[in-house]
Short mmCIF file of N, CA and C in Angstrom, two decimals:
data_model
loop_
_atom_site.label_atom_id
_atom_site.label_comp_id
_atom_site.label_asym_id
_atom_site.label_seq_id
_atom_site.Cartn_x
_atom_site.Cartn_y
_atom_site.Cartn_z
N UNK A 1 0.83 -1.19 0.00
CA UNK A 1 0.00 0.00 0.00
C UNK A 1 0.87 1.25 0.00
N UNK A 2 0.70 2.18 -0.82
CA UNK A 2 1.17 3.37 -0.63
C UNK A 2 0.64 4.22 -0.19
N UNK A 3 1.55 4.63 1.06
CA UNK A 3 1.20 5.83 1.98
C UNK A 3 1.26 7.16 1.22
N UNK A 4 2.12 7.75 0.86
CA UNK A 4 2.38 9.11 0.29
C UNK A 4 3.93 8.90 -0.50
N UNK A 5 3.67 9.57 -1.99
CA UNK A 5 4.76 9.95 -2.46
C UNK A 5 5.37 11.82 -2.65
N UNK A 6 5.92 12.08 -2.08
CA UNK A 6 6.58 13.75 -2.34
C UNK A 6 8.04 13.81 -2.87
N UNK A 7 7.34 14.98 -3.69
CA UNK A 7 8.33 15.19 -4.68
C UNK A 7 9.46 16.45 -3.90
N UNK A 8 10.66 16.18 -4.08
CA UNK A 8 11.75 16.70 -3.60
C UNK A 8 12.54 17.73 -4.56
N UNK A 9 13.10 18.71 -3.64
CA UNK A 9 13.82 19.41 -4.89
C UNK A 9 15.10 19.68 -4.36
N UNK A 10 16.57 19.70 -5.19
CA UNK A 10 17.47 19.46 -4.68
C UNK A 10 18.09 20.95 -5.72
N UNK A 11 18.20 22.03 -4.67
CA UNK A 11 18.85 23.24 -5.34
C UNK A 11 19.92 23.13 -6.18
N UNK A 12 20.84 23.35 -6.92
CA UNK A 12 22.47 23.53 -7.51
C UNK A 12 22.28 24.61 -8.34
N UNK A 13 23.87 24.80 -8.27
CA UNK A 13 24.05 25.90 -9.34
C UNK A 13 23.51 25.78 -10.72
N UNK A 14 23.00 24.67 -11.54
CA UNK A 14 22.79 24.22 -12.57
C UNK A 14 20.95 24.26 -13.10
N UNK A 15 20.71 24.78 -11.26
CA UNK A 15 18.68 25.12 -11.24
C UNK A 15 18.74 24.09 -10.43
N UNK A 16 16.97 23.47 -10.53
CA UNK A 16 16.56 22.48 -9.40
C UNK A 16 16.40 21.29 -10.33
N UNK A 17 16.89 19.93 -9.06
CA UNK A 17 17.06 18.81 -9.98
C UNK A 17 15.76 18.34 -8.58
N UNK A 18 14.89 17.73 -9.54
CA UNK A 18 13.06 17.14 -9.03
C UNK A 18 13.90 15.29 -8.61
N UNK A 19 13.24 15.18 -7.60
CA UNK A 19 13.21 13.58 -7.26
C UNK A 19 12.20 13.56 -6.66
N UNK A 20 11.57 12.23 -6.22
CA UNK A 20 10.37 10.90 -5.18
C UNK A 20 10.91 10.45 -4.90
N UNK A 21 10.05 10.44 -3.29
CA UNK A 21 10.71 9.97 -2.06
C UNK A 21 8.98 9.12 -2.15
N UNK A 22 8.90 8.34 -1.62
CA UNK A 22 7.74 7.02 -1.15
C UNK A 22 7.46 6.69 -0.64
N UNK A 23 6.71 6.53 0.71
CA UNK A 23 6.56 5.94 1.58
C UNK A 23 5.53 5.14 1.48
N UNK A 24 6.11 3.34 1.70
CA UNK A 24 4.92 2.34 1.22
C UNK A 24 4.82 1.14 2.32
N UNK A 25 3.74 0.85 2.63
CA UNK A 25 3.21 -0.35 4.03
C UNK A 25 2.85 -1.58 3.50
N UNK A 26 3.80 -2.78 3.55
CA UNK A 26 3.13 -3.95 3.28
C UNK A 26 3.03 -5.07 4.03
N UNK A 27 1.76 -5.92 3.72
CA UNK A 27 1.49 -6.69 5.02
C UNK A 27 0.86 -7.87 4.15
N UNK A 28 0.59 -9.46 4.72
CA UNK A 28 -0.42 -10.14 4.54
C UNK A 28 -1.57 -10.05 5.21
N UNK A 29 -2.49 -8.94 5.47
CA UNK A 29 -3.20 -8.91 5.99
C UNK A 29 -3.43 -10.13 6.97
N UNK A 30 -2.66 -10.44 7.58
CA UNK A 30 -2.59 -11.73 8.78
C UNK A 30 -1.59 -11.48 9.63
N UNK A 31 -1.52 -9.68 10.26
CA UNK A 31 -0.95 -9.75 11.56
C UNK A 31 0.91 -10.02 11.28
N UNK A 32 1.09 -9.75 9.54
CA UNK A 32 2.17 -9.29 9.43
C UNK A 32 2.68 -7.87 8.61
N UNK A 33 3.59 -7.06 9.13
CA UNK A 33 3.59 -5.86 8.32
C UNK A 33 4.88 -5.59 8.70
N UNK A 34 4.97 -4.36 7.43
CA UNK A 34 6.16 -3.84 7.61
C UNK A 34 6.46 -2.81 6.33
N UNK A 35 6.99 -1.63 6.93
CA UNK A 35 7.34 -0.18 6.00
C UNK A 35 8.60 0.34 5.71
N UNK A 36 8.37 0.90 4.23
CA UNK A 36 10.06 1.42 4.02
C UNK A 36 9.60 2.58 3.21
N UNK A 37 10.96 3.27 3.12
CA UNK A 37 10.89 4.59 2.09
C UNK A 37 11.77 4.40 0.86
N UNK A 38 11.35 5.13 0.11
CA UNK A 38 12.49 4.91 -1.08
C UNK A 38 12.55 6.29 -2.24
N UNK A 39 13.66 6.48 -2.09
CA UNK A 39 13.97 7.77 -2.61
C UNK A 39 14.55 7.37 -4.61
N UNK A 40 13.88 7.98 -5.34
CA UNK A 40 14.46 8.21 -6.41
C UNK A 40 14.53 9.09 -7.72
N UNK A 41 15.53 9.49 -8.92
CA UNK A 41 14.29 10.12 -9.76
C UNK A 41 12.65 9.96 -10.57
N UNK A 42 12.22 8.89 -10.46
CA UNK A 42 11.09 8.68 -11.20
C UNK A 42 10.53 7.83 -9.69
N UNK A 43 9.33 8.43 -9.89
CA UNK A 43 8.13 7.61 -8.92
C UNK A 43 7.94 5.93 -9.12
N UNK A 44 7.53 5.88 -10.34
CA UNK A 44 8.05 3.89 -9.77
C UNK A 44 9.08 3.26 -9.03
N UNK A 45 10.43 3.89 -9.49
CA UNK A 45 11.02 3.39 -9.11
C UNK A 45 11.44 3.87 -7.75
N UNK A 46 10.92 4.58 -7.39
CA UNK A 46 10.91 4.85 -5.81
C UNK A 46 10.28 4.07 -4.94
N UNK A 47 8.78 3.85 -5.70
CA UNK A 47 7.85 3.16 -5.36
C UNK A 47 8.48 1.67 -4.97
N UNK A 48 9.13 0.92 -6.30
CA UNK A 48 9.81 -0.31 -5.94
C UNK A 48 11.22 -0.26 -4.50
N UNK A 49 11.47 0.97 -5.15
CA UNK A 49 12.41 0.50 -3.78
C UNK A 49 12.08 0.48 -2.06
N UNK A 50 10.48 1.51 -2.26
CA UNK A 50 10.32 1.23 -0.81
C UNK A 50 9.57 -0.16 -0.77
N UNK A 51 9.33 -0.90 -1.21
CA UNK A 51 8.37 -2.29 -0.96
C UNK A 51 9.29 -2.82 -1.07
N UNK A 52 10.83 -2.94 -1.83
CA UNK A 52 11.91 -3.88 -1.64
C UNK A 52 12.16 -3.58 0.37
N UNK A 53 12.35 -1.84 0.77
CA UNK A 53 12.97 -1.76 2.05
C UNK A 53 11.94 -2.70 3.03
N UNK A 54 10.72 -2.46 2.51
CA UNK A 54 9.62 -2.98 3.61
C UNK A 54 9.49 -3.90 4.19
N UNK A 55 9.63 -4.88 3.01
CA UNK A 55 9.71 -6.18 2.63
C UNK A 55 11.29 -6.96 3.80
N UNK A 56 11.81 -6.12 3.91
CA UNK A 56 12.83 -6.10 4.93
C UNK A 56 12.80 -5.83 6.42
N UNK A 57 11.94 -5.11 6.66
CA UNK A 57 11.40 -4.35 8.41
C UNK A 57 9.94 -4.94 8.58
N UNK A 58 10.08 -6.65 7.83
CA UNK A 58 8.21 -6.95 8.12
C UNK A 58 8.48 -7.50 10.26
N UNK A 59 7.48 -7.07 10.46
CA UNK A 59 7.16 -7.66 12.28
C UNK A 59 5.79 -8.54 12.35
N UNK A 60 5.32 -9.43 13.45
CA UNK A 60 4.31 -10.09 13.56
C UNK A 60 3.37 -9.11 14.31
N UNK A 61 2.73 -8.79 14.32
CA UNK A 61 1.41 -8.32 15.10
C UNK A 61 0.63 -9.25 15.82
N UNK A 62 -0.32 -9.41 16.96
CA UNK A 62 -1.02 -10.05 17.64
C UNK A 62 -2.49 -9.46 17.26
N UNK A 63 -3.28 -10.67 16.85
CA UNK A 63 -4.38 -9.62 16.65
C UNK A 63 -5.55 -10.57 17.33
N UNK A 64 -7.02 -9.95 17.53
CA UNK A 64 -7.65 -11.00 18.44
C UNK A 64 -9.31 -10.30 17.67
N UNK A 65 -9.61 -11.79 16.94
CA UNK A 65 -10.79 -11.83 15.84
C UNK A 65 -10.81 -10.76 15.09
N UNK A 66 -9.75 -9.93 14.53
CA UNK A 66 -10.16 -8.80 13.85
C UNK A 66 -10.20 -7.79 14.19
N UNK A 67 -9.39 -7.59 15.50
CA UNK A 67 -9.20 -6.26 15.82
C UNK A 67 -7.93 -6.44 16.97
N UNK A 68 -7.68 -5.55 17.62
CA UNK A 68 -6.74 -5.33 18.78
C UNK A 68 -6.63 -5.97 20.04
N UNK A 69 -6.05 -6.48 20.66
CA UNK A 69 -6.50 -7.29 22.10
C UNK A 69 -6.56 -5.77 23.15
N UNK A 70 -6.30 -4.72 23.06
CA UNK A 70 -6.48 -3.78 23.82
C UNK A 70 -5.99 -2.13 23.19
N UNK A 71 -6.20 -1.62 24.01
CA UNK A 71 -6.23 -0.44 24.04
C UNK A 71 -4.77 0.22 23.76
N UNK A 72 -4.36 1.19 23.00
CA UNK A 72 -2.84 1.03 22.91
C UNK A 72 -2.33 2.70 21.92
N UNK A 73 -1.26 3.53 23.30
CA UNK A 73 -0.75 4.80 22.51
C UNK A 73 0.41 4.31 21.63
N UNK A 74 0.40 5.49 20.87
CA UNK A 74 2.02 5.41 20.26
C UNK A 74 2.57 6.88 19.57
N UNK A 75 4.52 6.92 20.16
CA UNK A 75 4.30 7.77 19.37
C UNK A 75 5.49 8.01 18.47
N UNK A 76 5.84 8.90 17.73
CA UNK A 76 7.19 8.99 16.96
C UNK A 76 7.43 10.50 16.62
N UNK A 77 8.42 11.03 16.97
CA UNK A 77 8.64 12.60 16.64
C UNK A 77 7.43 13.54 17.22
N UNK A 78 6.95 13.68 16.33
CA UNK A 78 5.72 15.27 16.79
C UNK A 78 3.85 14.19 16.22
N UNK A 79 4.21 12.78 16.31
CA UNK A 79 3.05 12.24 15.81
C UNK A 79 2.53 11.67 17.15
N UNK A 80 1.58 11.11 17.35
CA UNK A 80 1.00 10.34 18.35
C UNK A 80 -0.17 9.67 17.57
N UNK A 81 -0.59 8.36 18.24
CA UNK A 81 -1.65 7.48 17.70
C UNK A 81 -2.25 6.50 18.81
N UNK A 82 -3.84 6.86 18.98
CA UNK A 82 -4.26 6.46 19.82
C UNK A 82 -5.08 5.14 18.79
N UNK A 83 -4.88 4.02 19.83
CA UNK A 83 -5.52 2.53 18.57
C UNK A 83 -6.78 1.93 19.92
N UNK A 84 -7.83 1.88 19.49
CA UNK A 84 -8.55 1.00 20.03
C UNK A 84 -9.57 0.06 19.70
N UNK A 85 -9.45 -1.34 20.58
CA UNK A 85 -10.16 -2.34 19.90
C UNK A 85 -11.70 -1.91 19.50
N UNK A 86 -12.34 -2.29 18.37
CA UNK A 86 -14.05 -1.80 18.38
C UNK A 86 -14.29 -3.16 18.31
N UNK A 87 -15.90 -3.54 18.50
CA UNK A 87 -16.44 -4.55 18.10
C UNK A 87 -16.85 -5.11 16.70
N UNK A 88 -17.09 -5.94 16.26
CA UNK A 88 -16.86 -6.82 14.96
C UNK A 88 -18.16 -5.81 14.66
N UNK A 89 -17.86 -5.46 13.10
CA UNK A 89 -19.00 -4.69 11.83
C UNK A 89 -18.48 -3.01 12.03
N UNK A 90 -17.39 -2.73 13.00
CA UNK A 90 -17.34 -1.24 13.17
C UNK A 90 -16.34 -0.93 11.83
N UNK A 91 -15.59 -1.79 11.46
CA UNK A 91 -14.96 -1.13 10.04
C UNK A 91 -13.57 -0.53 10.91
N UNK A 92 -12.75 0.21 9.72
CA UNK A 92 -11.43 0.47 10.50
C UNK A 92 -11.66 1.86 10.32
N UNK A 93 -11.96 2.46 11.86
CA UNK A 93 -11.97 4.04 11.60
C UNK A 93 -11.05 4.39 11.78
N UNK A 94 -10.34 5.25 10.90
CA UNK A 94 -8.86 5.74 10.64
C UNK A 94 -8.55 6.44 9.70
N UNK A 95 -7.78 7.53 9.72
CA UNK A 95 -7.58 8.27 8.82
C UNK A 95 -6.07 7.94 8.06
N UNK A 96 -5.92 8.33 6.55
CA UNK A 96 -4.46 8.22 5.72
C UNK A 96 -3.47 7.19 5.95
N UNK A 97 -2.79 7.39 6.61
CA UNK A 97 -1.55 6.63 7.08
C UNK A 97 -1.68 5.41 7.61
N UNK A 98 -2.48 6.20 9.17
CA UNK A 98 -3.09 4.49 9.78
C UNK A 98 -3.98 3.98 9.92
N UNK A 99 -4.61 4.36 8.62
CA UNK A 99 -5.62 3.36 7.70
C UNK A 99 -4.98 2.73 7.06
N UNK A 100 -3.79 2.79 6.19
CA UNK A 100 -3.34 2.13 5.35
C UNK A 100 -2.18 1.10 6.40
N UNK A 101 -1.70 1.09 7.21
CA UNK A 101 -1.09 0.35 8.32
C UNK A 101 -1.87 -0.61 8.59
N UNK A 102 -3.12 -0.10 9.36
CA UNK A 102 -3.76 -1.27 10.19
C UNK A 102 -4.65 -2.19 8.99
N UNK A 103 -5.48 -1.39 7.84
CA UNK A 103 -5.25 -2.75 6.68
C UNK A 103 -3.98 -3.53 6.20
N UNK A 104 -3.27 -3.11 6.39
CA UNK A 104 -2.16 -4.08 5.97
C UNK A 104 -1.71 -4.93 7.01
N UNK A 105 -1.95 -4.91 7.79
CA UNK A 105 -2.11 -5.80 9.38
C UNK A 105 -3.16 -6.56 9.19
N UNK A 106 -4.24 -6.06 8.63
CA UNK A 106 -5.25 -7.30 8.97
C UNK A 106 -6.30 -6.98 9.70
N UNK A 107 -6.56 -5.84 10.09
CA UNK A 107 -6.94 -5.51 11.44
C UNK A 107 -8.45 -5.29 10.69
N UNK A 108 -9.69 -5.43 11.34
CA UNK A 108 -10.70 -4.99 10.45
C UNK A 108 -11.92 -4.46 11.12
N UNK A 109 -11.88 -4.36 12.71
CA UNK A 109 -12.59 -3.46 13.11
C UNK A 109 -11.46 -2.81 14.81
N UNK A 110 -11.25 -1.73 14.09
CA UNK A 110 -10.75 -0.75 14.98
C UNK A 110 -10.65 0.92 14.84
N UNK A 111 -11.01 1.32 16.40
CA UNK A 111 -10.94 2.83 16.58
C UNK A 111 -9.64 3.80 16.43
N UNK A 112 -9.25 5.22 15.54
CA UNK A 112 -8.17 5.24 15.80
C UNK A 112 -8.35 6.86 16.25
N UNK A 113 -6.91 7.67 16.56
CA UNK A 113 -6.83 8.93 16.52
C UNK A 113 -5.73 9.36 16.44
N UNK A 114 -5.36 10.18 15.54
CA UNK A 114 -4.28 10.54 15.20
C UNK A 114 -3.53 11.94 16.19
N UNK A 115 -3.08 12.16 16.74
CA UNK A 115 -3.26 13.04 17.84
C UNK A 115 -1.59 13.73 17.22
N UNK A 116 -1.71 15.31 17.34
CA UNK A 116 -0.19 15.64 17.03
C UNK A 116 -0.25 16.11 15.55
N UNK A 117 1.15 15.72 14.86
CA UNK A 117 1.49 15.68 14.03
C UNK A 117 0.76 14.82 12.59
N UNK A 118 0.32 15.18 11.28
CA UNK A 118 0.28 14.83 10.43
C UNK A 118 1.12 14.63 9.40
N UNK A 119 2.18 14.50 9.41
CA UNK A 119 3.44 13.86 8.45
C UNK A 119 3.32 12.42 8.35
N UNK A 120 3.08 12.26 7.50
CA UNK A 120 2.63 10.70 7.20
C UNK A 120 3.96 9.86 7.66
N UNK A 121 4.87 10.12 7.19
CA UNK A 121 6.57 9.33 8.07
C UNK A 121 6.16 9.29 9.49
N UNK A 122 6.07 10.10 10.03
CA UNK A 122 5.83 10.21 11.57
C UNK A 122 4.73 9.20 11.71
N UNK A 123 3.69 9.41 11.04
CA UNK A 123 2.68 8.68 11.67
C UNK A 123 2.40 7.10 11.17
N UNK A 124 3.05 6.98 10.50
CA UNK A 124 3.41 5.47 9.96
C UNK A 124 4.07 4.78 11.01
N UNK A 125 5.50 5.65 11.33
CA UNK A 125 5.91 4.90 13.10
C UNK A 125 5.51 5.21 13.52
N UNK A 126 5.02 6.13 14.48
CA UNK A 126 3.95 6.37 15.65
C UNK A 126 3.46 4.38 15.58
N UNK A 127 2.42 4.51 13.98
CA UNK A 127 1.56 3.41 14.56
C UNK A 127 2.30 2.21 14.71
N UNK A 128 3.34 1.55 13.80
CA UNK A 128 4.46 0.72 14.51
C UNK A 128 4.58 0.89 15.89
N UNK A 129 4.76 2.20 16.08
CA UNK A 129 5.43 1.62 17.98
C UNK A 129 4.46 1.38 18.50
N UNK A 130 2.93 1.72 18.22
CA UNK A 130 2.24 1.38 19.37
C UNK A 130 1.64 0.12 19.01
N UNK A 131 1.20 -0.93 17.66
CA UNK A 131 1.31 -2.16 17.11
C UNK A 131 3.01 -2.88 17.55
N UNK A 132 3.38 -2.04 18.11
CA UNK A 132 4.56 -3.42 18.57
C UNK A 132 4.93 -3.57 20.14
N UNK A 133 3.43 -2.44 20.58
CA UNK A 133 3.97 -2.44 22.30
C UNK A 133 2.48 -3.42 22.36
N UNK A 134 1.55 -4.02 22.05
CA UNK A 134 0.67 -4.75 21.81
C UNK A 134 0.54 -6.42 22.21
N UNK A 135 0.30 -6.65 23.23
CA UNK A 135 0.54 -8.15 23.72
C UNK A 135 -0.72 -9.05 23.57
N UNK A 136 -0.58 -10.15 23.89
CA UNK A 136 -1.55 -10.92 23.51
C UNK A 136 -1.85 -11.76 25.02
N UNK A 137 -3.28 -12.20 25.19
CA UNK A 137 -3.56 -12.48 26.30
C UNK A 137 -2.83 -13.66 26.79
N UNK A 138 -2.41 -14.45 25.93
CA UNK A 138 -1.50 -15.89 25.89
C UNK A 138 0.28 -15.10 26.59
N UNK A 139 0.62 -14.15 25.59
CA UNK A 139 1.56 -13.54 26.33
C UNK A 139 1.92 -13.39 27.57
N UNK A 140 0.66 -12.62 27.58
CA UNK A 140 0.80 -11.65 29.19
C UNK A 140 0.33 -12.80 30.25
N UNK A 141 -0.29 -13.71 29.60
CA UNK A 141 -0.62 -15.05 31.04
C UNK A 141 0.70 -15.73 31.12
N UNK A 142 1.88 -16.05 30.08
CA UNK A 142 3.06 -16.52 30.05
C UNK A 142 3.91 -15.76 31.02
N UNK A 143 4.22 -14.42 30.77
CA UNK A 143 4.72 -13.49 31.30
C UNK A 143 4.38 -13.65 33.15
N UNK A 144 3.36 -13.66 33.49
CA UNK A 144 2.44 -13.58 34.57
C UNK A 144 2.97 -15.01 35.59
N UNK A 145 2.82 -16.26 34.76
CA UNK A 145 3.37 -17.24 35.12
C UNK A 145 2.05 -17.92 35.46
N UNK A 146 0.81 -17.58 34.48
CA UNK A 146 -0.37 -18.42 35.27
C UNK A 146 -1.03 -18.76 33.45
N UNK A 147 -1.80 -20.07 33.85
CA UNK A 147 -2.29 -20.72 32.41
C UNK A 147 -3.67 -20.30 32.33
N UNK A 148 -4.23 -19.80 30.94
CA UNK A 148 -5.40 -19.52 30.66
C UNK A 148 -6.47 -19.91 30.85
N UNK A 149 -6.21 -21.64 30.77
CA UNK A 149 -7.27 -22.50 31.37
C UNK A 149 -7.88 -21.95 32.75
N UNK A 150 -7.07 -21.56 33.79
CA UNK A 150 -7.73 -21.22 34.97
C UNK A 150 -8.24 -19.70 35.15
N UNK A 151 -7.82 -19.35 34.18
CA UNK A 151 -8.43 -17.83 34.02
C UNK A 151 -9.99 -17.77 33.54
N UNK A 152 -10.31 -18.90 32.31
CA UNK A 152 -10.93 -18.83 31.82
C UNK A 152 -12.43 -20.04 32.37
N UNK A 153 -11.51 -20.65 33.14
CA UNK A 153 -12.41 -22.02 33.32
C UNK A 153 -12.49 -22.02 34.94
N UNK A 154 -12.11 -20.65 35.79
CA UNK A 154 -12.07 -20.91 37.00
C UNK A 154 -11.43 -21.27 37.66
#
């Protein structure tokens, strides 16, 4: 998925020489993702090189029926991103960036808010950090040192 491409201008004595820069999110929609940038003169090929970088920084996500196991900030530079689980048929409310993140995760009903900064770079990590501070109830019962069965069954 492509987040945003901007076009760059690089002053010299000779006038301005134009390049694309890319920023692109790819995932199997199954709770794996991962983003890169890619700078070049022509937009495809910028385009290819950020899905080659991406394709490189993919992470697992935890996800629970289609949405978030909880409630979860994040932030990066001057961005912040507030993520929360909704119930199944709410759709992914989200704007630009981490709309295009949390579909590429998989994610398919969740609340978001973009709080801060709108620079799509920023807010692409923002939502990484807070999709990677994200645990799973199996986790946190591991962590805890107690088995689900008795959580769940008494």
């Amino acid at each position: 998925r492509l987040v945003g491409v901007q076009r760059v201008t690089k002053v010299t004595k000779g006038g301005r020489a134009f390049g694309f820069s890319a920023i692109v999110v790819v995932g199997d929609e199954n709770g794996v993702v991962g983003h890169g940038l890619g700078k070049s003169k022509e937009v495809a090929e910028a385009i290819a090189k950020a899905v080659e970088d991406a394709k490189k920084n993919l992470v697992r996500i935890p996800l629970n029926k289609g949405t978030l196991p909880h409630e979860q900030k994040g932030k990066y530079g001057g961005a912040r991103v507030l993520l929360l689980p909704a119930a199944t048929g709410t759709g992914v409310i989200a704007g630009g960036a981490i709309r295009a993140v949390l579909e590429a995760v998989g994610v398919h009903d969740v609340l978001s808010k973009n709080q801060g900064s709108s620079n799509p770079h920023n807010v692409v990590k923002a939502t990484f950090d807070a999709l990677l501070q994200l645990r799973s109830a199996e986790t946190v019962a591991k962590q805890r040192g107690i088995s689900l069965d008795k959580v769940f069954n008494g």
